[in-house]
Coordinates of C-alpha atoms in Angstrom, one line a residue:
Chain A
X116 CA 103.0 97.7 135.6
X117 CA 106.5 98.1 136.3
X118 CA 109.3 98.3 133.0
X119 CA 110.3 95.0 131.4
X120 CA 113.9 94.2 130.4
X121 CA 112.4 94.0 126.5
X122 CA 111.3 97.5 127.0
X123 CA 115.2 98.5 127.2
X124 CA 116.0 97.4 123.0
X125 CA 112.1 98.7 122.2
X126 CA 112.9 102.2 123.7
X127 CA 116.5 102.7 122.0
X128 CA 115.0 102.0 118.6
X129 CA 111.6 104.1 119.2
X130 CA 113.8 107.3 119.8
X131 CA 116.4 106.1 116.8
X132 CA 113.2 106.5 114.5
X133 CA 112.2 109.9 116.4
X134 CA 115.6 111.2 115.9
X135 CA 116.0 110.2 112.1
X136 CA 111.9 111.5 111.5
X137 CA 112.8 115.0 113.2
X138 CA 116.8 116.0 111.8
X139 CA 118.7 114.2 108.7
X140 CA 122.3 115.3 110.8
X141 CA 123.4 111.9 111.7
X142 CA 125.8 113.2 114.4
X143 CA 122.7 114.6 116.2
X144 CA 120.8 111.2 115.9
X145 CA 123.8 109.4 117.0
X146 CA 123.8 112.2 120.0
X147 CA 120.2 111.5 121.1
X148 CA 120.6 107.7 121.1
X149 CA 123.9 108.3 123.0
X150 CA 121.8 110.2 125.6
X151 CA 119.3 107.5 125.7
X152 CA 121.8 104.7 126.2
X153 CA 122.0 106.9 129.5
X154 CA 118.8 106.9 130.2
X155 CA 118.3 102.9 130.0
X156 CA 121.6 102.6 132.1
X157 CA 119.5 104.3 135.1
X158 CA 116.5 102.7 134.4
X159 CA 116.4 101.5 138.0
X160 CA 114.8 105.7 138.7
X161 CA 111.6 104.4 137.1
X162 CA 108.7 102.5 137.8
X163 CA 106.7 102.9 134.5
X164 CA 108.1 102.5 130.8
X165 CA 105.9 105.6 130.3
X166 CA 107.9 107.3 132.1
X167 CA 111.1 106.2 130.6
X168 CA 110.0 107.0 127.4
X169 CA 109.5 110.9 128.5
X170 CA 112.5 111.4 128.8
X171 CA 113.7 109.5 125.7
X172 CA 111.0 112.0 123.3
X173 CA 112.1 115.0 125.4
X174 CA 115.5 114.4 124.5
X175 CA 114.1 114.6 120.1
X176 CA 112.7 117.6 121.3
X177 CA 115.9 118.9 123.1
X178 CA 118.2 118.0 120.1
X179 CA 115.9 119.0 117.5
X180 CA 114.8 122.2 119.0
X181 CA 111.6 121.0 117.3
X182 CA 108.9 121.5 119.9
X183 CA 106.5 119.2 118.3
X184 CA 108.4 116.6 116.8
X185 CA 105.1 114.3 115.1
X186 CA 103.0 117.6 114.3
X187 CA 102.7 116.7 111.2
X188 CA 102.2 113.0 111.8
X189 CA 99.6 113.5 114.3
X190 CA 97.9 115.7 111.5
X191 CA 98.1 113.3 108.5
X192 CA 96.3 110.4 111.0
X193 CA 93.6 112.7 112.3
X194 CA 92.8 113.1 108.3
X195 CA 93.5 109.8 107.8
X196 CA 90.7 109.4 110.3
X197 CA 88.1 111.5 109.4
X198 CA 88.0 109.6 106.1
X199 CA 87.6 106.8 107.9
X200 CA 85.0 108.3 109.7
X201 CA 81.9 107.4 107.8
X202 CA 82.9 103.7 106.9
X203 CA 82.8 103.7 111.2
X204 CA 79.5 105.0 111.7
X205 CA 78.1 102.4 108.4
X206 CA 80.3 99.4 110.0
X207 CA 78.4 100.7 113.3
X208 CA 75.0 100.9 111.5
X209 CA 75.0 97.4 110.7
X210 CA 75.5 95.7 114.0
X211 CA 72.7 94.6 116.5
X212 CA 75.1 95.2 119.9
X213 CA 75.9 98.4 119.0
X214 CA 77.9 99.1 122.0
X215 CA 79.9 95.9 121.6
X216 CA 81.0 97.2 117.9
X217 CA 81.3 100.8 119.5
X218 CA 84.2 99.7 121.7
X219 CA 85.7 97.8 119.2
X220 CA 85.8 100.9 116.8
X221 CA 87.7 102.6 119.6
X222 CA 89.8 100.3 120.0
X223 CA 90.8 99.7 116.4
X224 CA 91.7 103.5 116.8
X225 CA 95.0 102.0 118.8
X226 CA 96.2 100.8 115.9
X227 CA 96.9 104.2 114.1
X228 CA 100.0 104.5 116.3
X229 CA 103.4 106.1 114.5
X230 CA 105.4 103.8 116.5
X231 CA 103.6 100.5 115.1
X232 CA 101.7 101.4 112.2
X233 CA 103.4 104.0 110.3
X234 CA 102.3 105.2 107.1
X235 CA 100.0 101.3 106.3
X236 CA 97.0 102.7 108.1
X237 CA 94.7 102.4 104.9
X238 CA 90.9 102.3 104.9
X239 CA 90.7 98.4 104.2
X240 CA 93.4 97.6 107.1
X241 CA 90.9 99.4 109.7
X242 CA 87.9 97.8 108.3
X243 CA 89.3 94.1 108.4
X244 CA 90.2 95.3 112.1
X245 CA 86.8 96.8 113.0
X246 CA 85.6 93.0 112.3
X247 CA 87.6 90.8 114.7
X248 CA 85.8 90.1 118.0
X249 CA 87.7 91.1 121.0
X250 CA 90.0 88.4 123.2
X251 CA 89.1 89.8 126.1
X252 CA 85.7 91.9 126.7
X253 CA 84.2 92.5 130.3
X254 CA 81.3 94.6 128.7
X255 CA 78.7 93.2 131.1
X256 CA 80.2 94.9 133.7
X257 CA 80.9 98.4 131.9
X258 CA 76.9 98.1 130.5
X259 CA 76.3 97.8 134.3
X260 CA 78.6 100.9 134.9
X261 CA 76.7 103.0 132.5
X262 CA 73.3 101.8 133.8
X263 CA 74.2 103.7 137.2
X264 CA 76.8 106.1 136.4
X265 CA 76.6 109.5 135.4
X266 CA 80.1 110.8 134.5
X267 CA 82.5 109.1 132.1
X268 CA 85.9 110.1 132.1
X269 CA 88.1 108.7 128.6
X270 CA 91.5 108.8 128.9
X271 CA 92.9 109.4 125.3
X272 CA 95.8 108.0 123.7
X273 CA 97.1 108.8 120.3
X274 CA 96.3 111.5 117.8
X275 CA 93.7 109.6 115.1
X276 CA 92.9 107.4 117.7
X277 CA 90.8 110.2 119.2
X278 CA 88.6 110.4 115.9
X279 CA 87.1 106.3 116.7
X280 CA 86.8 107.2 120.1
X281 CA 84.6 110.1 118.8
X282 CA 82.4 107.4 117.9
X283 CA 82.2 106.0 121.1
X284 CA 81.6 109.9 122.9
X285 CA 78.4 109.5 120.4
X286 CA 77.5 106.7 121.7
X287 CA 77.5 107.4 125.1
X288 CA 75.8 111.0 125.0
X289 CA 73.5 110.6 127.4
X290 CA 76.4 110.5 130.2
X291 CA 78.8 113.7 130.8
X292 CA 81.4 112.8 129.1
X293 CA 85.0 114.0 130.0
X294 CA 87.8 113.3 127.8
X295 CA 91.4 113.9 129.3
X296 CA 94.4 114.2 127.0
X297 CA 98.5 114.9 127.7
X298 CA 99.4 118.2 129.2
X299 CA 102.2 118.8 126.2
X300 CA 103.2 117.1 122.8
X301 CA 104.5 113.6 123.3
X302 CA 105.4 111.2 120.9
X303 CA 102.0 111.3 118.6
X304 CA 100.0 110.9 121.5
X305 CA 96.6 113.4 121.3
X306 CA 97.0 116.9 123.0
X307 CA 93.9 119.7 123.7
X308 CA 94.7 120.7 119.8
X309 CA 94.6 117.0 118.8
X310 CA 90.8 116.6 120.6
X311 CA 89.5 119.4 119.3
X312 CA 90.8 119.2 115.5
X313 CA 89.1 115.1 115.8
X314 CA 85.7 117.1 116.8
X315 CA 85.6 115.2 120.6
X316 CA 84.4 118.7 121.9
X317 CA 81.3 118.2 119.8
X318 CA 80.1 115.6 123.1
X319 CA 82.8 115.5 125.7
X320 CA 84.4 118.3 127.6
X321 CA 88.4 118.1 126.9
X322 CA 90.6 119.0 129.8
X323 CA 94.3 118.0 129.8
X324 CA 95.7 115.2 132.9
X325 CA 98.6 118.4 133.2
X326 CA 101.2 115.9 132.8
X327 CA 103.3 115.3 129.7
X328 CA 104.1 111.7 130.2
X329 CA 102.9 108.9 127.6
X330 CA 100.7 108.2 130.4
X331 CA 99.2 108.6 133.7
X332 CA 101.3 109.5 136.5
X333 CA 99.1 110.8 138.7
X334 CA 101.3 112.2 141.0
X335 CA 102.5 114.8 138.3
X336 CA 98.6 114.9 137.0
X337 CA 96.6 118.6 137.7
X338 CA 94.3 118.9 140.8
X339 CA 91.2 119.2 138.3
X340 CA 92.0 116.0 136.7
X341 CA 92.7 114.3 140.1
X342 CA 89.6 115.4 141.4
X343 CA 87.4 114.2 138.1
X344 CA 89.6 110.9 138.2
X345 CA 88.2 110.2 141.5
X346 CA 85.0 111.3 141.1
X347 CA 84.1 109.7 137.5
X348 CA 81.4 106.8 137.9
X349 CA 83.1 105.3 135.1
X350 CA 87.0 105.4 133.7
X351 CA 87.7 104.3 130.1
X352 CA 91.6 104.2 129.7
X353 CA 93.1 104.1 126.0
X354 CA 96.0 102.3 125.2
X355 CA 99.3 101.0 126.2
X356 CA 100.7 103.9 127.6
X357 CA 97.9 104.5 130.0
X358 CA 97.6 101.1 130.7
X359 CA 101.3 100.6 132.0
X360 CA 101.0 103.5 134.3
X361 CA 97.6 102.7 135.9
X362 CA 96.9 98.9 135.9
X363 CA 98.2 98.7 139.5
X364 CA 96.2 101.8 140.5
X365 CA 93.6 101.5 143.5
X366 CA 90.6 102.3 140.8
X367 CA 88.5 100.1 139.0
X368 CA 89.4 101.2 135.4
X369 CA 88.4 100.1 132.3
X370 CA 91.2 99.1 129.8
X371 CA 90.3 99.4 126.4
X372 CA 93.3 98.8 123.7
X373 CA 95.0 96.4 121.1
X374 CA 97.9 94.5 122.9
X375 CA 100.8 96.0 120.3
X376 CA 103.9 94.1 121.8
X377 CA 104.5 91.1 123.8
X378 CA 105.3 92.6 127.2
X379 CA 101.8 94.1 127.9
X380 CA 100.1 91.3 126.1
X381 CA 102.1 88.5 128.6
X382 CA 100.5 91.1 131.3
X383 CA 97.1 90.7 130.0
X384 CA 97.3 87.4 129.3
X385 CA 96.7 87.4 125.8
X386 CA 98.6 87.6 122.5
X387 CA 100.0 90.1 120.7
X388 CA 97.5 91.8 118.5
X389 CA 94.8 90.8 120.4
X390 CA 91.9 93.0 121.3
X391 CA 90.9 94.0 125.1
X392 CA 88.4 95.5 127.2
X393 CA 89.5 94.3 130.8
X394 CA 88.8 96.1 133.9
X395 CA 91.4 96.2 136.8
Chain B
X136 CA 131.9 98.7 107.0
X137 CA 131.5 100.6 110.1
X138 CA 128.5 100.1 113.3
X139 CA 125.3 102.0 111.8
X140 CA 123.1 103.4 114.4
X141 CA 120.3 100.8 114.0
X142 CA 122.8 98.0 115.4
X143 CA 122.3 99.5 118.9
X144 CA 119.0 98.8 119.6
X145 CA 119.8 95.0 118.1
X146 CA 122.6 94.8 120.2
X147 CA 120.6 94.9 123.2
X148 CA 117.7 92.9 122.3
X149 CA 120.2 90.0 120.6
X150 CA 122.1 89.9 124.4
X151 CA 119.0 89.9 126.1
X152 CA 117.7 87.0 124.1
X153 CA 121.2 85.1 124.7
X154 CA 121.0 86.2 128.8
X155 CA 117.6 84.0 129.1
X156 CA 118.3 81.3 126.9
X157 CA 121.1 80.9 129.1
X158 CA 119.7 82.0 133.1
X159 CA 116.4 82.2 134.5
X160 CA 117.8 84.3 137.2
X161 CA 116.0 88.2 136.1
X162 CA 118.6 89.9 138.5
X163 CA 121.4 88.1 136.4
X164 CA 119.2 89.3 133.1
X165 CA 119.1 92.3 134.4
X166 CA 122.7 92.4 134.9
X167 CA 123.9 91.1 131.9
X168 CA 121.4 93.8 129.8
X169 CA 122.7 96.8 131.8
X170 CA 126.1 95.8 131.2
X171 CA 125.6 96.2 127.7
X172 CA 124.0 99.5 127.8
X173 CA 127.4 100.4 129.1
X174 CA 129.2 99.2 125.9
X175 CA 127.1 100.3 123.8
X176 CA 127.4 103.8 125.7
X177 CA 131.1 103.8 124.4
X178 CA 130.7 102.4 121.0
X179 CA 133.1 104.7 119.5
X180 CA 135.6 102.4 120.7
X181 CA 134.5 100.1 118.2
X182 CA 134.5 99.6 113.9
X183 CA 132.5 97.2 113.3
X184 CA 129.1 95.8 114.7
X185 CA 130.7 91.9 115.3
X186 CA 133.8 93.8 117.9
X187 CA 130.5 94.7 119.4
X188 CA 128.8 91.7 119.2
X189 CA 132.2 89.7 120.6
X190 CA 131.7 91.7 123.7
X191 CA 127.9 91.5 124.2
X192 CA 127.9 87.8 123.8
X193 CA 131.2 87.4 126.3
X194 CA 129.0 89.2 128.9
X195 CA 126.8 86.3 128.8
X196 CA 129.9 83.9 129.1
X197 CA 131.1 85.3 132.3
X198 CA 127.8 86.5 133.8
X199 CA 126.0 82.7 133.5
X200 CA 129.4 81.0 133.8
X201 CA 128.7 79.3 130.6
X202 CA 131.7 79.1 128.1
X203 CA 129.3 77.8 125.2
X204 CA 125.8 79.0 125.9
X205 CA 124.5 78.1 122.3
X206 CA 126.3 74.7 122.3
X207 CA 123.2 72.9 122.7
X208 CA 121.4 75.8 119.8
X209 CA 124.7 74.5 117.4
X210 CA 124.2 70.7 118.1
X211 CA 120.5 71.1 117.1
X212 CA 121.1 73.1 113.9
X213 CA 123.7 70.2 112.7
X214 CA 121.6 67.9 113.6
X215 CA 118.5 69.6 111.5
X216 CA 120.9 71.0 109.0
X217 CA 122.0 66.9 108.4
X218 CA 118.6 65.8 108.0
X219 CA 118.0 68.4 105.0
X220 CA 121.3 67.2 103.6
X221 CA 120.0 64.3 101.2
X222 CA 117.0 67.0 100.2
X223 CA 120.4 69.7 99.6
X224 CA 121.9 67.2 97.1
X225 CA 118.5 65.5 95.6
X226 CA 117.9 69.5 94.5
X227 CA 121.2 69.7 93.4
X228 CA 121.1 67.0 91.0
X229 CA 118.0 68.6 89.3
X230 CA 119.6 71.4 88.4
X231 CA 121.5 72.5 85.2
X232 CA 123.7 75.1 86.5
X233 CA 125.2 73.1 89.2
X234 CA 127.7 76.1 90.7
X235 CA 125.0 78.4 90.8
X236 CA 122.3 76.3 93.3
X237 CA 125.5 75.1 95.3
X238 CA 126.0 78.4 95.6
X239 CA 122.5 78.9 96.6
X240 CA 122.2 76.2 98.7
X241 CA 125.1 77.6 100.8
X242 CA 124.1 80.9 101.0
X243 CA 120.5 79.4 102.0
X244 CA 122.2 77.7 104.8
X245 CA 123.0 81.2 106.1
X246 CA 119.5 81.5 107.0
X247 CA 120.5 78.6 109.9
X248 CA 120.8 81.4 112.1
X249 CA 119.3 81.5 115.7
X250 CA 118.9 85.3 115.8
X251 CA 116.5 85.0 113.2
X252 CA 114.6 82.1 112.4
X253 CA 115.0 80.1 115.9
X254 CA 113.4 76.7 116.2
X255 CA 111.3 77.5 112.5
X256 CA 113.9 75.9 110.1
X257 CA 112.0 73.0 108.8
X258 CA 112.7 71.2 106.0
X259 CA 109.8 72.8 103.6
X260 CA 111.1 76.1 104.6
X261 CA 114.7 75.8 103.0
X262 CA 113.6 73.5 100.0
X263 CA 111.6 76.6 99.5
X264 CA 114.4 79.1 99.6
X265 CA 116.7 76.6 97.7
X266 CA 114.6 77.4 94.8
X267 CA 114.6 81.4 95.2
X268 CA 116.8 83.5 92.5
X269 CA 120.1 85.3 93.9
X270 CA 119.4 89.1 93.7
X271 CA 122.6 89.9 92.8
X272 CA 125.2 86.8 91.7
X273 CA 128.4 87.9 90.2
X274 CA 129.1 84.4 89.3
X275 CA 130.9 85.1 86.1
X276 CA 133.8 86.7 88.1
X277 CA 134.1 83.8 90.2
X278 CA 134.1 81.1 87.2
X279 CA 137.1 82.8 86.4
X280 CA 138.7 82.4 89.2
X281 CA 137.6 79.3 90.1
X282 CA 139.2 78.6 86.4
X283 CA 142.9 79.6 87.5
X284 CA 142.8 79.2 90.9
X285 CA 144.6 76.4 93.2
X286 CA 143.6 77.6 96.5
X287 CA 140.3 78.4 98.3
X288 CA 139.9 79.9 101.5
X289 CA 135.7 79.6 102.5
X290 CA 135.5 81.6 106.2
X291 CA 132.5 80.2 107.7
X292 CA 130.0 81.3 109.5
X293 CA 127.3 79.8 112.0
X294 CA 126.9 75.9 113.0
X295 CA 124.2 74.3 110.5
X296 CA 125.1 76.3 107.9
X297 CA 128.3 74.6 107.8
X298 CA 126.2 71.1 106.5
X299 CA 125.1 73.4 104.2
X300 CA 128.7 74.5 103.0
X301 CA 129.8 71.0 102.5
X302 CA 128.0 70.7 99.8
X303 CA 130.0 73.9 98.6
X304 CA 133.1 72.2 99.0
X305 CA 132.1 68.8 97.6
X306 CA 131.2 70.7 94.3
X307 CA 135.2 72.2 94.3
X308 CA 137.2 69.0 95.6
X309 CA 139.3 69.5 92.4
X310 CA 140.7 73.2 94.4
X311 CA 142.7 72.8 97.2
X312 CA 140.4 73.6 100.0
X313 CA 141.0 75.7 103.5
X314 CA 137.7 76.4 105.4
X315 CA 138.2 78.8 108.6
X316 CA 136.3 79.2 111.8
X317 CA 136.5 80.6 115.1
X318 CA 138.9 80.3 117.6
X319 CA 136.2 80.4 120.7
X320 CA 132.8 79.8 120.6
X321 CA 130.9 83.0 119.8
X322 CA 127.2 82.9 119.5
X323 CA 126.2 79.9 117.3
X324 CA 129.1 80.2 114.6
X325 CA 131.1 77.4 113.9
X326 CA 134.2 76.1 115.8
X327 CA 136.6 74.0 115.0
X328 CA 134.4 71.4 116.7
X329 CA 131.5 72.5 114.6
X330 CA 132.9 72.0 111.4
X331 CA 134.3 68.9 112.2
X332 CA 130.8 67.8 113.6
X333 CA 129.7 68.7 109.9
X334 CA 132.2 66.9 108.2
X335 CA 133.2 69.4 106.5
X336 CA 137.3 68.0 107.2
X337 CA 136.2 65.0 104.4
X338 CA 136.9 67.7 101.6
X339 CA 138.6 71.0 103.0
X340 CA 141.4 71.5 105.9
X341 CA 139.7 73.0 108.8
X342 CA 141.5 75.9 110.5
X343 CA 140.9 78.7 113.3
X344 CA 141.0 82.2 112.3
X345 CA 142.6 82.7 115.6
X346 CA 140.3 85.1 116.2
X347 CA 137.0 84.9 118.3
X348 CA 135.2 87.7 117.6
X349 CA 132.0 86.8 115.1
X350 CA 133.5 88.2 112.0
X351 CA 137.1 88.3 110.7
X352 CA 139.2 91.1 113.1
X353 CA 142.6 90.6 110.4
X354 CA 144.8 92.5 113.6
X355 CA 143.6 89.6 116.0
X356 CA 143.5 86.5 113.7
X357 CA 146.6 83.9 113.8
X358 CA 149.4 84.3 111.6
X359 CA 148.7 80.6 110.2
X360 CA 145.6 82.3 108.9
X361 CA 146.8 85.7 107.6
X362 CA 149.0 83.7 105.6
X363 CA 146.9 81.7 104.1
X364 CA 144.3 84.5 103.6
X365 CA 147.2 86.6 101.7
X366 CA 147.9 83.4 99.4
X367 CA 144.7 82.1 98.8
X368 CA 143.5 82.4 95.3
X369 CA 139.5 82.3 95.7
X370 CA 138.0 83.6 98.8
X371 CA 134.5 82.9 99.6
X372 CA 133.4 84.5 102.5
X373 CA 130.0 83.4 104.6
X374 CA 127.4 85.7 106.3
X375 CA 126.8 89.2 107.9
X376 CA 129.3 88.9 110.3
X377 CA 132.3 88.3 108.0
X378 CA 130.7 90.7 105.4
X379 CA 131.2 93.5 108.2
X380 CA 134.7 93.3 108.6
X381 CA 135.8 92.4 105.8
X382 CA 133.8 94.6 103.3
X383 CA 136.3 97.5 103.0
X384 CA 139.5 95.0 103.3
X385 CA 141.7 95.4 100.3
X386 CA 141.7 91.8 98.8
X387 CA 138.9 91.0 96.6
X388 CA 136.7 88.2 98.3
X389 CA 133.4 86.8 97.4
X390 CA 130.8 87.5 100.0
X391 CA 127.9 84.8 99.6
X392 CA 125.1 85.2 102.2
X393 CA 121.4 86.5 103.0
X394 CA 120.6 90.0 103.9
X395 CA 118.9 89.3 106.8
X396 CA 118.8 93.0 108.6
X397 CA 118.5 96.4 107.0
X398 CA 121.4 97.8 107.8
X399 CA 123.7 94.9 105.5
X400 CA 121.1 94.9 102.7
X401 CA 121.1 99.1 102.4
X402 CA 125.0 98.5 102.1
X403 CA 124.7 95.8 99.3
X404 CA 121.9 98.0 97.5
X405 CA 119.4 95.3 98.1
X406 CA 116.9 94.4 100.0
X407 CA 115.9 92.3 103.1
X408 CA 116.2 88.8 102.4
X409 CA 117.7 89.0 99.5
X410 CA 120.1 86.5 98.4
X411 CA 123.3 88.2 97.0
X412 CA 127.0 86.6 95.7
X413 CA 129.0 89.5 95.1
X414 CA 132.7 90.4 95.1
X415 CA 134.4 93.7 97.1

């Protein structure tokens, strides 16, 4: 889906809170939103907001010289998490459609976003989540995926995030499961280190897309994870960030994520907040 | 006090709102947004966030071709701010310490602000804040000048929350009375037209500030205005706007308004929506 004029603001204030997370020298922060008032004032060069918003976090990194800028955020949600963990698999336990509650589970992981969440994540927060019913869910048609298909490729999202969709890899072991993360850090979204400290390696083989974008931009993506992308019986695609960068794409994908702000859920056609599985 | 970092991203949100309240054309959206980014790109120009603001919201005028685009906004604020008015003085007479919940009441008529509350300001919503506590209230100082003082000079702020100022000024008809507005229509605050649409002219002279930005510029503003400023013995000035350029001004003025964004309340030492009378 192509950038929306409310992405312009949305940007400009995501990299402000980079920029003051990552140096306390005010004349650098000013610096970095400087260079990103640039950025938006050529935002005709992009289609996606994804890719937009490279460039934005590259420019944290540039400034900072910090390589990593949410290292340790990305940490502190994948422990976060993993103490979360158990309450998923008992919530799970409970439920008669299991694969129903799986998804959800997965998709409650969208919420432990930096950008949205911040430091609120608590145990109860996730567990009143894990209980709302989805707005949208098109799982007859990703049960009759699974029935035929072999190979599941996941495309991951955020660090944390990566731990509920663990839950879904357990579900599903009886496919080969491939689970595709970012090339290099970006924003707090998961990288190979982020998959394999969440324990996805356990049932799914991580490979990275080999592109460093908040999402897919396949162009840019590496010939392995072209080739699997077009070979995958089934595509599970996490999050906004993915979403925005492959909703128009020829492939029937599955879109599993919470809509965070009003511009993708006025895409959807749902509200903000509201839970999806859609394929498109 | 001087543009903080935060107000950039507001900026641009706050102008995109005002471009489609105003146009349904996107290319003229568009147009009007990455005009913006372009002043925002040279903000050093600027002091304060409402020389900003003036130029963000004259975008709008000369893009749309509107010379009032939030007349209709203003109209409906009066018209809802009127409707409370009987509920404003009914509240009133309840009270003991009748300068203090004027005082309230006009600072609660701050919250008659598009930017923020839009089409939510219902009646139950202000009786409500009517009855909330100022955080900080430095009324003793102001007794005391109310005590020796001949001439007050209230600068206003937005249309709406001029109903709620006449209440203000019916509490102080023994003072001589001068309440200033702006010059040109910027964003909802009050014009001339405004105020007299409020009735406010039954207890207090109306005057423009001669200046159009949406705060007090003291270079740009008549010199009808400056002299009365210089003279006046009580100033009382209303809202964010006024507060930000008139904060580090060497006469002692009252500032009587809401906190409504982070960046006033961390300069007040209070917090976001709190309700604060204080004297700089």
């Amino acid at each position: 889906m192509e950038i929306q004029l409310d992405c312009l603001p949305c940007f400009l204030r995501q990299v402000l809170d980079a920029a003051r997370m990552n140096t306390k020298d005010k004349e650098l922060q000013k610096e970095i939103l400087m260079k990103a008032t640039e950025i938006i004032g050529n935002v005709d060069q992009y289609t996606t907001a994804p890719e937009v918003g490279r460039f934005m976090h590259q420019l944290v990194k540039k400034y900072t010289k910090i390589q990593d800028p949410y290292q340790e955020l990305k940490k502190r949600c994948i422990e976060t998490a993993e103490k979360i963990y158990p309450d998923m698999k008992y919530f799970l336990y409970k439920q008669k459609d299991r694969l129903y509650w799986t998804l959800k589970i997965s998709a409650v992981g969208n919420i432990m976003d930096a950008a949205i969440y911040g430091d609120k994540s608590v145990k109860e927060n996730f567990i009143e989540e894990f209980d709302k019913e989805f707005k949208i869910c098109e799982i007859d048609k990703l049960r009759k995926s699974l029935k035929n298909g072999k190979l599941l490729l996941i495309i991951g999202d955020n660090a944390g995030e990566t731990v509920f969709d663990r839950v879904l890899v357990e579900e599903l072991l009886h496919l080969e499961i491939i689970y595709a993360v970012r090339s290099n850090p970006i924003i707090n979204d998961a990288t190979i280190k982020e998959a394999y400290a969440s324990k996805l390696h356990h049932g799914a083989k991580i490979i990275s897309t080999g592109c460093d974008a908040p999402g897919i931009i396949l162009d840019e993506c590496s010939e392995e994870f072209k080739k699997i992308y077009n070979k995958a019986d089934i595509i599970i695609s996490k999050g906004q960030g993915n979403y925005e960068t492959l909703s128009d794409e020829g492939r029937k994908i599955f879109f599993l994520l919470k809509a965070k702000c009003p511009v993708i859920a006025r895409d959807i056609g749902v509200k903000v907040n509201d839970y999806v599985l859609i394929q498109k």
